[in-house]
CSV table of C-alpha atoms in Angstrom, one decimal:
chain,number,residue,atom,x,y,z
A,1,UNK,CA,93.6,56.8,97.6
A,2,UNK,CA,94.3,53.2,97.3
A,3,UNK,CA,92.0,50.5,98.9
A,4,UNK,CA,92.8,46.7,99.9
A,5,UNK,CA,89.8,45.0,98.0
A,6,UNK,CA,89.4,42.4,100.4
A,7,UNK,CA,91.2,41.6,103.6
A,8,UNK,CA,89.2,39.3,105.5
A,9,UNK,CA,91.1,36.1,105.0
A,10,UNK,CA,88.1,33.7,105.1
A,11,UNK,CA,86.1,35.7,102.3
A,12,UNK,CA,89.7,35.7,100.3
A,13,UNK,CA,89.7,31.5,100.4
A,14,UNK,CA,85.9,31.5,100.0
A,15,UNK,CA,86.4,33.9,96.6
A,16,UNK,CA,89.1,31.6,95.2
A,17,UNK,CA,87.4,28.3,95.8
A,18,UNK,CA,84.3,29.6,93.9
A,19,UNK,CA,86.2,31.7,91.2
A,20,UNK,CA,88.2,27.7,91.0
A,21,UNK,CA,85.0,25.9,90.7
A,22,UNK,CA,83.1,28.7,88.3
A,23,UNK,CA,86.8,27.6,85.9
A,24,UNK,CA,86.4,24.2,86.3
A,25,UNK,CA,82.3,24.6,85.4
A,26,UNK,CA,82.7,26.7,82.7
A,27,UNK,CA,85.7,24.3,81.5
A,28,UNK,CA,83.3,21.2,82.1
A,29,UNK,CA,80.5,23.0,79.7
A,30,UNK,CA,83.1,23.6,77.1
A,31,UNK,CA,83.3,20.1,77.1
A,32,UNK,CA,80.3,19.0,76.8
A,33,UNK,CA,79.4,21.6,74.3
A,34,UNK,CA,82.0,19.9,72.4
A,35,UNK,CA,81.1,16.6,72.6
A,36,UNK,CA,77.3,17.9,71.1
A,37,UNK,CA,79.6,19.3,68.4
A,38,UNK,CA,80.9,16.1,67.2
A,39,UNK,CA,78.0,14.5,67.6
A,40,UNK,CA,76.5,16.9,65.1
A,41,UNK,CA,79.7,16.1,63.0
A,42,UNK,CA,78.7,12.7,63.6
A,43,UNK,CA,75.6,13.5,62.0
A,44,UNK,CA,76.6,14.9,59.3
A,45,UNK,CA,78.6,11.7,58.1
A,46,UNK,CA,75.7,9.7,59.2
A,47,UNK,CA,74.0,11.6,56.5
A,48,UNK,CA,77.0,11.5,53.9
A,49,UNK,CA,76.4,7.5,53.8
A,50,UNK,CA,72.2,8.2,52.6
A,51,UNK,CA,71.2,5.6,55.2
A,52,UNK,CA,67.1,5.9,53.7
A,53,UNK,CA,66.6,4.4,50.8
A,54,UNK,CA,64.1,6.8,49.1
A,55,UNK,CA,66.9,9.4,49.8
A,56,UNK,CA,68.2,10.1,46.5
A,57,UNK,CA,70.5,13.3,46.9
A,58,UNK,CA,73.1,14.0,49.7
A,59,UNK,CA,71.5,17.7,50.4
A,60,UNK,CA,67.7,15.6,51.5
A,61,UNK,CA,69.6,13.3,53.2
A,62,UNK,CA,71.3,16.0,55.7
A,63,UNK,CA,67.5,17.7,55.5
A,64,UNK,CA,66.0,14.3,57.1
A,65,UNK,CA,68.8,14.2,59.5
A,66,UNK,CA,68.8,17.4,60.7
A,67,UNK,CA,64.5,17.3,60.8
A,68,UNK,CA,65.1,14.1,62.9
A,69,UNK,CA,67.6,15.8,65.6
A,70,UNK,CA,65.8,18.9,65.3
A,71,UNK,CA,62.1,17.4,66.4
A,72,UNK,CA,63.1,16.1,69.6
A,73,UNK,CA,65.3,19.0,70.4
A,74,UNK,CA,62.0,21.2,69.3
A,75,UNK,CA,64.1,23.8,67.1
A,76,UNK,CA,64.7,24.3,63.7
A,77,UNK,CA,66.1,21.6,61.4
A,78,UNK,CA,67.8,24.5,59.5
A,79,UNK,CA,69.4,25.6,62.3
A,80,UNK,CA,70.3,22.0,63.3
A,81,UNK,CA,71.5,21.5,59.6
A,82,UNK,CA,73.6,24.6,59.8
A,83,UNK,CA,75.4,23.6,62.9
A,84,UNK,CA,76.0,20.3,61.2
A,85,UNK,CA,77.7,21.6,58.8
A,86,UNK,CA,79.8,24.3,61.0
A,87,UNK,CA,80.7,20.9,63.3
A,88,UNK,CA,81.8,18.4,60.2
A,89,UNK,CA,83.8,21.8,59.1
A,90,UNK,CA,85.4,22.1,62.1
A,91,UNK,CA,86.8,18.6,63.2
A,92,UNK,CA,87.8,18.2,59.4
A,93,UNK,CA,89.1,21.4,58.7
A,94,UNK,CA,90.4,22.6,61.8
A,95,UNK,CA,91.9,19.8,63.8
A,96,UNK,CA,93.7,22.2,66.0
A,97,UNK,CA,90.7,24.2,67.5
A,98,UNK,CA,88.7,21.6,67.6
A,99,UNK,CA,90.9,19.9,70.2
A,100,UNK,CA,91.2,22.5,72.1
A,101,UNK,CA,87.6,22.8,72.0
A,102,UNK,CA,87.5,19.2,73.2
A,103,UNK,CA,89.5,19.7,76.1
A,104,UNK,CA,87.5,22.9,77.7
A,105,UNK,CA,90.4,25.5,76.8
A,106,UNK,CA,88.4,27.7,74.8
A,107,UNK,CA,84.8,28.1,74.0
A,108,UNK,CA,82.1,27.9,71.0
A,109,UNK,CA,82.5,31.5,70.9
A,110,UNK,CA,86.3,31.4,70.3
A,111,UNK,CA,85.5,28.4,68.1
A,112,UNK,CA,83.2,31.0,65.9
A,113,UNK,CA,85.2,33.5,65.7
A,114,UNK,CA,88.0,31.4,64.1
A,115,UNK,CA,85.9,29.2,61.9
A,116,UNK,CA,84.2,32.4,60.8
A,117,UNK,CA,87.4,34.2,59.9
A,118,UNK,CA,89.2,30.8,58.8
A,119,UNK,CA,86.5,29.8,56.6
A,120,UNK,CA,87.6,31.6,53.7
A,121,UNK,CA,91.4,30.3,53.6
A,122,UNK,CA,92.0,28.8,50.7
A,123,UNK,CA,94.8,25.7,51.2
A,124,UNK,CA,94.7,23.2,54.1
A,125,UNK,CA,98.3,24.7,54.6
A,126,UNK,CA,97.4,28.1,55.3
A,127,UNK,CA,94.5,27.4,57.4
A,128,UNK,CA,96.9,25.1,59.4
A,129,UNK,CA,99.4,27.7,59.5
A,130,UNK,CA,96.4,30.2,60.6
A,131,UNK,CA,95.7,27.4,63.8
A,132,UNK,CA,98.9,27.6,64.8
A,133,UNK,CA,99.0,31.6,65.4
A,134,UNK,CA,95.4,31.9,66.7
A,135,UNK,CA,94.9,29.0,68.5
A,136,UNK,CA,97.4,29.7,71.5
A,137,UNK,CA,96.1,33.2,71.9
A,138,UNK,CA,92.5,32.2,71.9
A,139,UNK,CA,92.8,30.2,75.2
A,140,UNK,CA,94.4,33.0,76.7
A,141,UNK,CA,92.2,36.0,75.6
A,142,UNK,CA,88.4,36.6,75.6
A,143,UNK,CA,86.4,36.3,72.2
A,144,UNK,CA,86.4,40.2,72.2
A,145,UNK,CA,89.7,40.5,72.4
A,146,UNK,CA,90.6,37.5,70.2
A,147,UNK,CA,88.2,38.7,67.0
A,148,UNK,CA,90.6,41.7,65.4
A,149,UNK,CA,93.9,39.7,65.9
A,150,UNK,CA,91.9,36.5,64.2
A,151,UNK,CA,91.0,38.8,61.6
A,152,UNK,CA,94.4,40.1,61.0
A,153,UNK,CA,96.0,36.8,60.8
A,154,UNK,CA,93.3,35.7,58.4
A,155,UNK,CA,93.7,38.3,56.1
A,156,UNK,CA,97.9,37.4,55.8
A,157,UNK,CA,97.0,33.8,54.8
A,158,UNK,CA,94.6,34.7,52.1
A,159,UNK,CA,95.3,33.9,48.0
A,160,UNK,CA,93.3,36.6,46.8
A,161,UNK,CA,94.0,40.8,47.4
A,162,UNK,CA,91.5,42.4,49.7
A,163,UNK,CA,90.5,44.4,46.4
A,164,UNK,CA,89.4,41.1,44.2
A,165,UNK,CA,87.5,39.8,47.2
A,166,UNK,CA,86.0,43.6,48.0
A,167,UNK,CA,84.9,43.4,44.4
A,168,UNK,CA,83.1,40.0,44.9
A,169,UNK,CA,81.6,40.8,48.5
A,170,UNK,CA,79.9,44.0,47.0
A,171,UNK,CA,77.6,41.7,44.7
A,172,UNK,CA,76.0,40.5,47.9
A,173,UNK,CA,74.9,43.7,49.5
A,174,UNK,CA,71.1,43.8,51.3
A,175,UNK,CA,69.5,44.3,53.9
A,176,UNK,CA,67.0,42.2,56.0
A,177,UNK,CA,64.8,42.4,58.7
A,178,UNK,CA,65.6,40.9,62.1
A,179,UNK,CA,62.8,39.9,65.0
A,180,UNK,CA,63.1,41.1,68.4
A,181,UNK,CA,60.8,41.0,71.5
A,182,UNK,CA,58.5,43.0,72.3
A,183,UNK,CA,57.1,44.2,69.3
A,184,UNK,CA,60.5,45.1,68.0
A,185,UNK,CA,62.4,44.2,65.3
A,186,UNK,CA,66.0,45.2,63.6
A,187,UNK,CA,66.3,46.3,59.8
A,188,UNK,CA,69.8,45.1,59.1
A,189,UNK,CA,72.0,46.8,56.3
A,190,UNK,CA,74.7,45.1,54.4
A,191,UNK,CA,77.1,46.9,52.2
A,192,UNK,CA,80.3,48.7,51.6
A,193,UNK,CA,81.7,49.7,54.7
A,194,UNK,CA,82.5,53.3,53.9
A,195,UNK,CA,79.2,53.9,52.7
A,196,UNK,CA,77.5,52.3,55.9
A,197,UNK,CA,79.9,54.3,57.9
A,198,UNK,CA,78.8,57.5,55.9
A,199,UNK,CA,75.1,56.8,56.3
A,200,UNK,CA,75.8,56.4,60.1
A,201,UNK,CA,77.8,59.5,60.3
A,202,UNK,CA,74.9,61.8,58.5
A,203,UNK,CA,72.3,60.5,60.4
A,204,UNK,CA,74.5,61.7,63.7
A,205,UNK,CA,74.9,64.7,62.4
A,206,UNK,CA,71.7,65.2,61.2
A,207,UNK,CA,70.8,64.2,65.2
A,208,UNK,CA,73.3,66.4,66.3
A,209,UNK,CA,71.5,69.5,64.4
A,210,UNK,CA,67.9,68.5,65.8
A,211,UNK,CA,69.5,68.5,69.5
A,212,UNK,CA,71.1,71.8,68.7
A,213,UNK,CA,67.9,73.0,67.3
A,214,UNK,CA,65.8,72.0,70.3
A,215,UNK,CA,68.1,73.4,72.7
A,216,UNK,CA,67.4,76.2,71.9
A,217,UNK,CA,63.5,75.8,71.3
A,218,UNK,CA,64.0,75.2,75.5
A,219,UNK,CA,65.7,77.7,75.9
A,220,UNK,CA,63.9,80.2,78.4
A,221,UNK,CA,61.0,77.3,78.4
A,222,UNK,CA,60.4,74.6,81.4
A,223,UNK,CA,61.8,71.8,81.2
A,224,UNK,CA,58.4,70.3,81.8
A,225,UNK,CA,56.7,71.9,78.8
A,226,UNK,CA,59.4,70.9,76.6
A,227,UNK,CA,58.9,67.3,74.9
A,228,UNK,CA,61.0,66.6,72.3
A,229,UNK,CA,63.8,64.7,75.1
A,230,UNK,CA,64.7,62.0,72.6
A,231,UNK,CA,68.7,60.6,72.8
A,232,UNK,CA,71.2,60.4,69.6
A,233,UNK,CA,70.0,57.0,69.2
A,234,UNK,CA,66.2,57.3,69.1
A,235,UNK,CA,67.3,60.0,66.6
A,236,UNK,CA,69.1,58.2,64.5
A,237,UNK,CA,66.3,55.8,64.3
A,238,UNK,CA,63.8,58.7,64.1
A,239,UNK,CA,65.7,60.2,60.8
A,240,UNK,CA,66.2,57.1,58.8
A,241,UNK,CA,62.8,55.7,58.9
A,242,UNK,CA,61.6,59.2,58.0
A,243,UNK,CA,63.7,59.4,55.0
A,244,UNK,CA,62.9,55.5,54.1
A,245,UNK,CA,59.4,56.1,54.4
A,246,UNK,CA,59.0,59.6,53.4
A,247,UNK,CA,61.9,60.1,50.5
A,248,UNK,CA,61.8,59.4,46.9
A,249,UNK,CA,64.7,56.8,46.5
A,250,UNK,CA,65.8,59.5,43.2
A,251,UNK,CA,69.4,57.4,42.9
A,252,UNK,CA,67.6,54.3,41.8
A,253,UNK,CA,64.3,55.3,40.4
A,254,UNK,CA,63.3,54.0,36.8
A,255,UNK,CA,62.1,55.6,33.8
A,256,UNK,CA,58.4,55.2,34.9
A,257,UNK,CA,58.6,55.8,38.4
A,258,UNK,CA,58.0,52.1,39.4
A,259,UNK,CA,60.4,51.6,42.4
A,260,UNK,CA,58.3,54.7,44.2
A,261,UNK,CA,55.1,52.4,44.1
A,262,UNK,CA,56.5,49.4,45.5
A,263,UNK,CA,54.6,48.8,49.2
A,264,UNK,CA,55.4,47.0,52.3
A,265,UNK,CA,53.4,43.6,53.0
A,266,UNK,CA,52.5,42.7,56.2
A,267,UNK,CA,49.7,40.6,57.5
A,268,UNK,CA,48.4,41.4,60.8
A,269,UNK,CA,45.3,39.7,62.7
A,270,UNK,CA,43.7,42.7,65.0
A,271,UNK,CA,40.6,41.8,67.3
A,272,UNK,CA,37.7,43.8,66.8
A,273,UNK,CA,37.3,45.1,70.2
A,274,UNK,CA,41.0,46.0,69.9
A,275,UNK,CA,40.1,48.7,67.3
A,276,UNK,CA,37.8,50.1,69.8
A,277,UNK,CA,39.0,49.4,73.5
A,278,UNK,CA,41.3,51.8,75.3
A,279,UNK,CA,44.9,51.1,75.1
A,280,UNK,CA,45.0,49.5,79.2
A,281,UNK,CA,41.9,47.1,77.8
A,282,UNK,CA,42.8,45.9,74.4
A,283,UNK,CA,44.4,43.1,73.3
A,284,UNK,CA,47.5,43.0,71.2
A,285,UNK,CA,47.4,42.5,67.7
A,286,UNK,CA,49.8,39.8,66.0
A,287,UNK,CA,52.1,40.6,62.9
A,288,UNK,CA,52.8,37.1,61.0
A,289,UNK,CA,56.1,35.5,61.7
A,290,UNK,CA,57.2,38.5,64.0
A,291,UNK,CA,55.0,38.4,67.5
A,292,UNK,CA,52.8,40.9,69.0
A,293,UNK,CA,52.3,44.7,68.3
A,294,UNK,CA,50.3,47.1,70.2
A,295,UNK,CA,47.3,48.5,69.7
A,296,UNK,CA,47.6,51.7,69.0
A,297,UNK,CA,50.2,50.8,66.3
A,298,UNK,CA,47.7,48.1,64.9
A,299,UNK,CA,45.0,51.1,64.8
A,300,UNK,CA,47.1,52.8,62.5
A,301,UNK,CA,47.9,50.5,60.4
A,302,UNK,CA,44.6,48.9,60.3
A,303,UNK,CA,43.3,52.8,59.4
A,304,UNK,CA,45.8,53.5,56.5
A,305,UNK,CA,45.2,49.8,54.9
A,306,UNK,CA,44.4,49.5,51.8
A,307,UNK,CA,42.4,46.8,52.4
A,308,UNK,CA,41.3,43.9,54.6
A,309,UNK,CA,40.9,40.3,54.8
A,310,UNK,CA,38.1,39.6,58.1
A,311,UNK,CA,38.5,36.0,60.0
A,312,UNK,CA,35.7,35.3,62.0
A,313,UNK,CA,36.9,33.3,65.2
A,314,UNK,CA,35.2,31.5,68.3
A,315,UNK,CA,36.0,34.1,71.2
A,316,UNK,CA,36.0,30.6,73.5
A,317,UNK,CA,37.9,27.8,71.3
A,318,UNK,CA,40.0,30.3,68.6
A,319,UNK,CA,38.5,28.1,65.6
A,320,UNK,CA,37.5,29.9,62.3
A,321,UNK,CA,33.8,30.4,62.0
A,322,UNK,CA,34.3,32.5,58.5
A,323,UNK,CA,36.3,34.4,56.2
A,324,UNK,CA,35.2,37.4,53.9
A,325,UNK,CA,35.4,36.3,50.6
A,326,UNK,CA,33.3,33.3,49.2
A,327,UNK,CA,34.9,31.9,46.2
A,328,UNK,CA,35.2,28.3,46.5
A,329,UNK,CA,38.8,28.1,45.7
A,330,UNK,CA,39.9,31.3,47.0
A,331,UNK,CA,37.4,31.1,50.3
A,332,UNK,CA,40.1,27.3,50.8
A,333,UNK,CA,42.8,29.0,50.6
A,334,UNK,CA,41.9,31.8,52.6
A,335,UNK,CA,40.4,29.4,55.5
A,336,UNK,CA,43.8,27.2,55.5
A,337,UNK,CA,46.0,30.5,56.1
A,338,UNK,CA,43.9,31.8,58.5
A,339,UNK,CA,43.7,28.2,60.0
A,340,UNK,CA,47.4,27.1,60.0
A,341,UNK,CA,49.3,30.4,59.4
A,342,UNK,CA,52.5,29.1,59.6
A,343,UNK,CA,54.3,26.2,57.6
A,344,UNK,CA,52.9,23.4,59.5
A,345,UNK,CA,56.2,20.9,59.9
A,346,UNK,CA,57.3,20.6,63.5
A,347,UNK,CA,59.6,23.9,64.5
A,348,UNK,CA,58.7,25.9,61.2
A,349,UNK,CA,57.5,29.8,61.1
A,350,UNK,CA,57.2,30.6,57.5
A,351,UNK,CA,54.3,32.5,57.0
A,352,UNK,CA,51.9,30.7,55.5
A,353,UNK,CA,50.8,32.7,52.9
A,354,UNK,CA,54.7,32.1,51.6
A,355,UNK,CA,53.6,28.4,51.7
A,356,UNK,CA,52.7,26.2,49.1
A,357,UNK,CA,49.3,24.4,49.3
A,358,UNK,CA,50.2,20.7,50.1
A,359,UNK,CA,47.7,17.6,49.5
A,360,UNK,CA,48.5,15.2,53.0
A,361,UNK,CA,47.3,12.2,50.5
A,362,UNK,CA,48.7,12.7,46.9
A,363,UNK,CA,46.5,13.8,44.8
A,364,UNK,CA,47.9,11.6,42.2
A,365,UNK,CA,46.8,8.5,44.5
A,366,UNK,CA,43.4,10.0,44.9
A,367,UNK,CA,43.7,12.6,47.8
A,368,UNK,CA,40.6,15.0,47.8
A,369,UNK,CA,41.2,18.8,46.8
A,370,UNK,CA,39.6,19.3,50.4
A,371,UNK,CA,40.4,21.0,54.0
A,372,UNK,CA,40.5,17.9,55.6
A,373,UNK,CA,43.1,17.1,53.3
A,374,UNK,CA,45.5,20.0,52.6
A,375,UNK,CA,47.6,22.2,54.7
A,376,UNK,CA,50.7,24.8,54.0
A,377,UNK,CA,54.1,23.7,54.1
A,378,UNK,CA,57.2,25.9,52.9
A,379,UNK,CA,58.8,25.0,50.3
A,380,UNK,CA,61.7,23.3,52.1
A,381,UNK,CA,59.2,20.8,53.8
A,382,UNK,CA,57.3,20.2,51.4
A,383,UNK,CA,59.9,18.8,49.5
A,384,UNK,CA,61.1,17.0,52.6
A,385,UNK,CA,57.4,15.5,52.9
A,386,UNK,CA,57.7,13.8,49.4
A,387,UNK,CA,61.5,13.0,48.6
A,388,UNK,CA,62.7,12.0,52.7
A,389,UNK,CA,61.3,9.1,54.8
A,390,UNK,CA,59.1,12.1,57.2
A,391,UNK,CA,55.4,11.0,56.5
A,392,UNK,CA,52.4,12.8,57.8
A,393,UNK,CA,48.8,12.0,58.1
A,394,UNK,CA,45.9,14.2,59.1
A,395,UNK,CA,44.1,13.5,62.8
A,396,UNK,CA,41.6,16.3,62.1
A,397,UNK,CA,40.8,19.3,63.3
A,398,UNK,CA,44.2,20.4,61.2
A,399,UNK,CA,46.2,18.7,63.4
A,400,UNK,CA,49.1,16.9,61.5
A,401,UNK,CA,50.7,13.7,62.6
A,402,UNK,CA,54.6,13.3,61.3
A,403,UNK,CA,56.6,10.0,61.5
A,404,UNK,CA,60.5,10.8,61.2
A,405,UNK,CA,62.5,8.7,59.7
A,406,UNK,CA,63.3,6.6,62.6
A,407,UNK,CA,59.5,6.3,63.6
A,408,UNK,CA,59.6,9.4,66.7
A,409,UNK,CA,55.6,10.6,66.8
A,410,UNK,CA,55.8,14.8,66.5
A,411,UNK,CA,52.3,16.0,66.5
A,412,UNK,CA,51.6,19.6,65.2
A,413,UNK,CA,48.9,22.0,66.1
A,414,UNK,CA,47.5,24.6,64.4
A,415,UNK,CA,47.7,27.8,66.2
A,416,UNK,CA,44.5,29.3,67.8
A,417,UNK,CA,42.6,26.0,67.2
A,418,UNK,CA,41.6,23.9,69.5
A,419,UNK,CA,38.3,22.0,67.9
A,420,UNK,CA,37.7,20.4,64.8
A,421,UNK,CA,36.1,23.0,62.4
A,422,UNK,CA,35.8,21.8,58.6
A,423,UNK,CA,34.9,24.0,55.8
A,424,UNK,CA,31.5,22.4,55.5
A,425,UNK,CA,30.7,23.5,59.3
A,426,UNK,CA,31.6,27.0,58.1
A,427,UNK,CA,28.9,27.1,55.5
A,428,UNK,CA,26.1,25.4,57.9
A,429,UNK,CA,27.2,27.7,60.3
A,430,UNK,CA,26.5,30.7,58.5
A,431,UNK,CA,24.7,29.9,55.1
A,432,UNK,CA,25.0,34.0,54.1
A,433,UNK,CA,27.3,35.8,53.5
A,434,UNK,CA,29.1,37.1,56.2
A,435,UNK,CA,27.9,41.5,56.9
A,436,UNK,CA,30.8,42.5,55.9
């Protein structure tokens, strides 16, 4: 039976005004969201003229850039240097789009979705030809709606056959691991679609057969004695880490067996009492780079480790009080990643034991090989350090000081500390070795 949605006159005119205003908001944001674009765009030319002298390549000079915008916007200058890039690629490659864009018709979603499909069009005169079709429909459909007919008219501009560039996609097949909340994370596959699809399609089966299976294991058993209640999708996920972890990857294995011994690495930092409180009590443990885990999961993998490298920590102020190991050079090295664990320019969260081992004074202009005087810094920064105008100067404590190019002040923090501890106090602090 059919229903008036609304009838009261007064809620019909209050509806419309705010669905009006909601347009004419979302519109406004498009806007300005486009005026940020070509700022970055801006940017990005900014940095095609090298404006630093002691810049001597045009990839630093986008690096300093995009540090400098990325510092006071406190995110990561290689996500600021990638959006560079995507803005300069659209306003010069996709004039079209872009001023639609400018004018709050469509959205950076819509803008994605073409640049993303776009991209790979080879002449300026297909790409315009490829605007021309996409562009009107994109400011009258959503971005779900809009993807598959972007994609088709995308794939009728392109030079090369779908099988050439199949051929040359297939070399760059992976998969990766992405970071969620929570104590989650996603382990994303890359590869031929029909095998992805296959993989998918066994595991659902293979799901389907374990539901089948414990239906009838219930069968003629309450409901509340029976377990196993898990959905299609905790299956799925169930079956494939079983197979990862437990199977013998016999498709790919060499002569001596070598791919079966290849481990995981992880570094976790449990707390003692974690090990040993109830669940309710204890405090999370922290996997590198990632976030927290909880503690039953860090009991087990603190149980079946190999083995362990011990930080002793102020349960007050965080600061390192002692590592395990007491080799001068290694005991360092051990101190700074348990100190900094992270690369330590503004925004960065490469692990630091990825890092490389940087001397804040040169050690060629007679920096000490000291703690006051080192700290991690990725690769990418640590090449920005010495070939872009960023400088940085230790305050102590293994806090680091960095100047950017146009003189902003970012001060950076190592995590957990909060007091000056040097490697001598370590030592006066406990002159044996540590019980452990």
């Amino acid at each position: 039976m059919a229903t008036e949605a609304m009838t009261s006159p007064e809620l019909n005119a209050l509806l419309d005004d705010l669905v009006g205003t909601i347009a004419s908001v979302d519109q406004t944001i498009n806007q300005l969201v486009a005026v940020k674009t070509t700022m970055l765009a801006t940017a990005a030319r900014i940095a095609d003229d090298e404006p630093f002298d002691s810049v001597d390549s045009r990839e630093l000079a986008h690096r300093a850039v995009a540090a400098e915008i990325a510092a006071v916007l406190r995110i990561s200058d290689r996500v600021v240097e990638g959006q560079m890039g995507d803005a300069a690629l659209l306003v010069r490659d996709f004039p079209r789009t872009a001023a639609s864009f400018g004018s709050g018709r469509i959205s950076l979603s819509h803008v994605r979705i073409i640049l993303e499909a776009g991209v790979p069009i080879e002449t300026s005169e297909a790409r315009a030809r490829f605007e021309s079709a996409v562009v009107p429909r994109a400011e009258a459909e959503s971005p779900n709606r809009l993807r598959p007919f972007v994609k088709q008219t995308a794939e009728q501009m392109r030079e090369l056959s779908f099988t050439e560039r199949h051929r040359e996609a297939r070399e760059k097949r992976g998969a990766w691991v992405r970071s969620r909340e929570d104590g989650m994370a996603e382990l994303v596959q890359y590869g031929p679609s029909a095998i992805i699809h296959a993989e998918h399609d066994r595991l659902t089966q293979m799901a389907a057969a374990v539901k089948t299976e414990n239906a009838k294991t219930a069968d003629g058993i309450p409901a509340d004695e029976f377990a196993d209640q898990r959905t299609t999708a905790q299956l799925r996920f169930d079956l494939l880490a079983d197979l990862v972890l437990t199977g013998t990857p016999t498709g790919h294995s060499t002569e001596d067996g070598l791919l079966g011994e290849i481990t995981a690495h992880i570094d976790v930092t449990v707390p003692v009492l974690t090990l040993t409180d109830a669940d309710d009590h204890a405090a999370a443990a922290h996997l590198e780079g990632v976030g927290p885990i909880d503690p039953a999961t860090a009991r087990i993998l603190t149980g079946n480790a190999p083995g362990f490298d011990r930080v002793l920590t102020d349960p007050c102020t965080g600061s390192v009080l002692a590592v395990d190991r007491y080799r001068p050079s290694a005991e360092m090295r051990r101190y700074l990643r348990a100190r900094d664990r992270r690369c330590r320019f503004p925004g960065c969260r490469m692990l630091a034991r990825l890092c490389d081992g940087d001397h804040t004074i040169d050690y060629a202009l007679g920096g000490a090989t000291e703690v006051g005087n080192l700290s991690d810094l990725c690769r990418r920064h640590h090449v920005t350090k010495h070939c872009t105008p960023w400088k940085v100067r230790q305050l102590g404590g293994g806090s680091l000081e960095w100047t950017s190019p146009t003189g902003r002040i970012h001060v950076d923090r190592p995590p957990g500390m909060v007091t000056s501890v040097t490697f001598e106090d370590m030592q006066e602090r406990i002159p044996e070795p540590a019980p452990f």
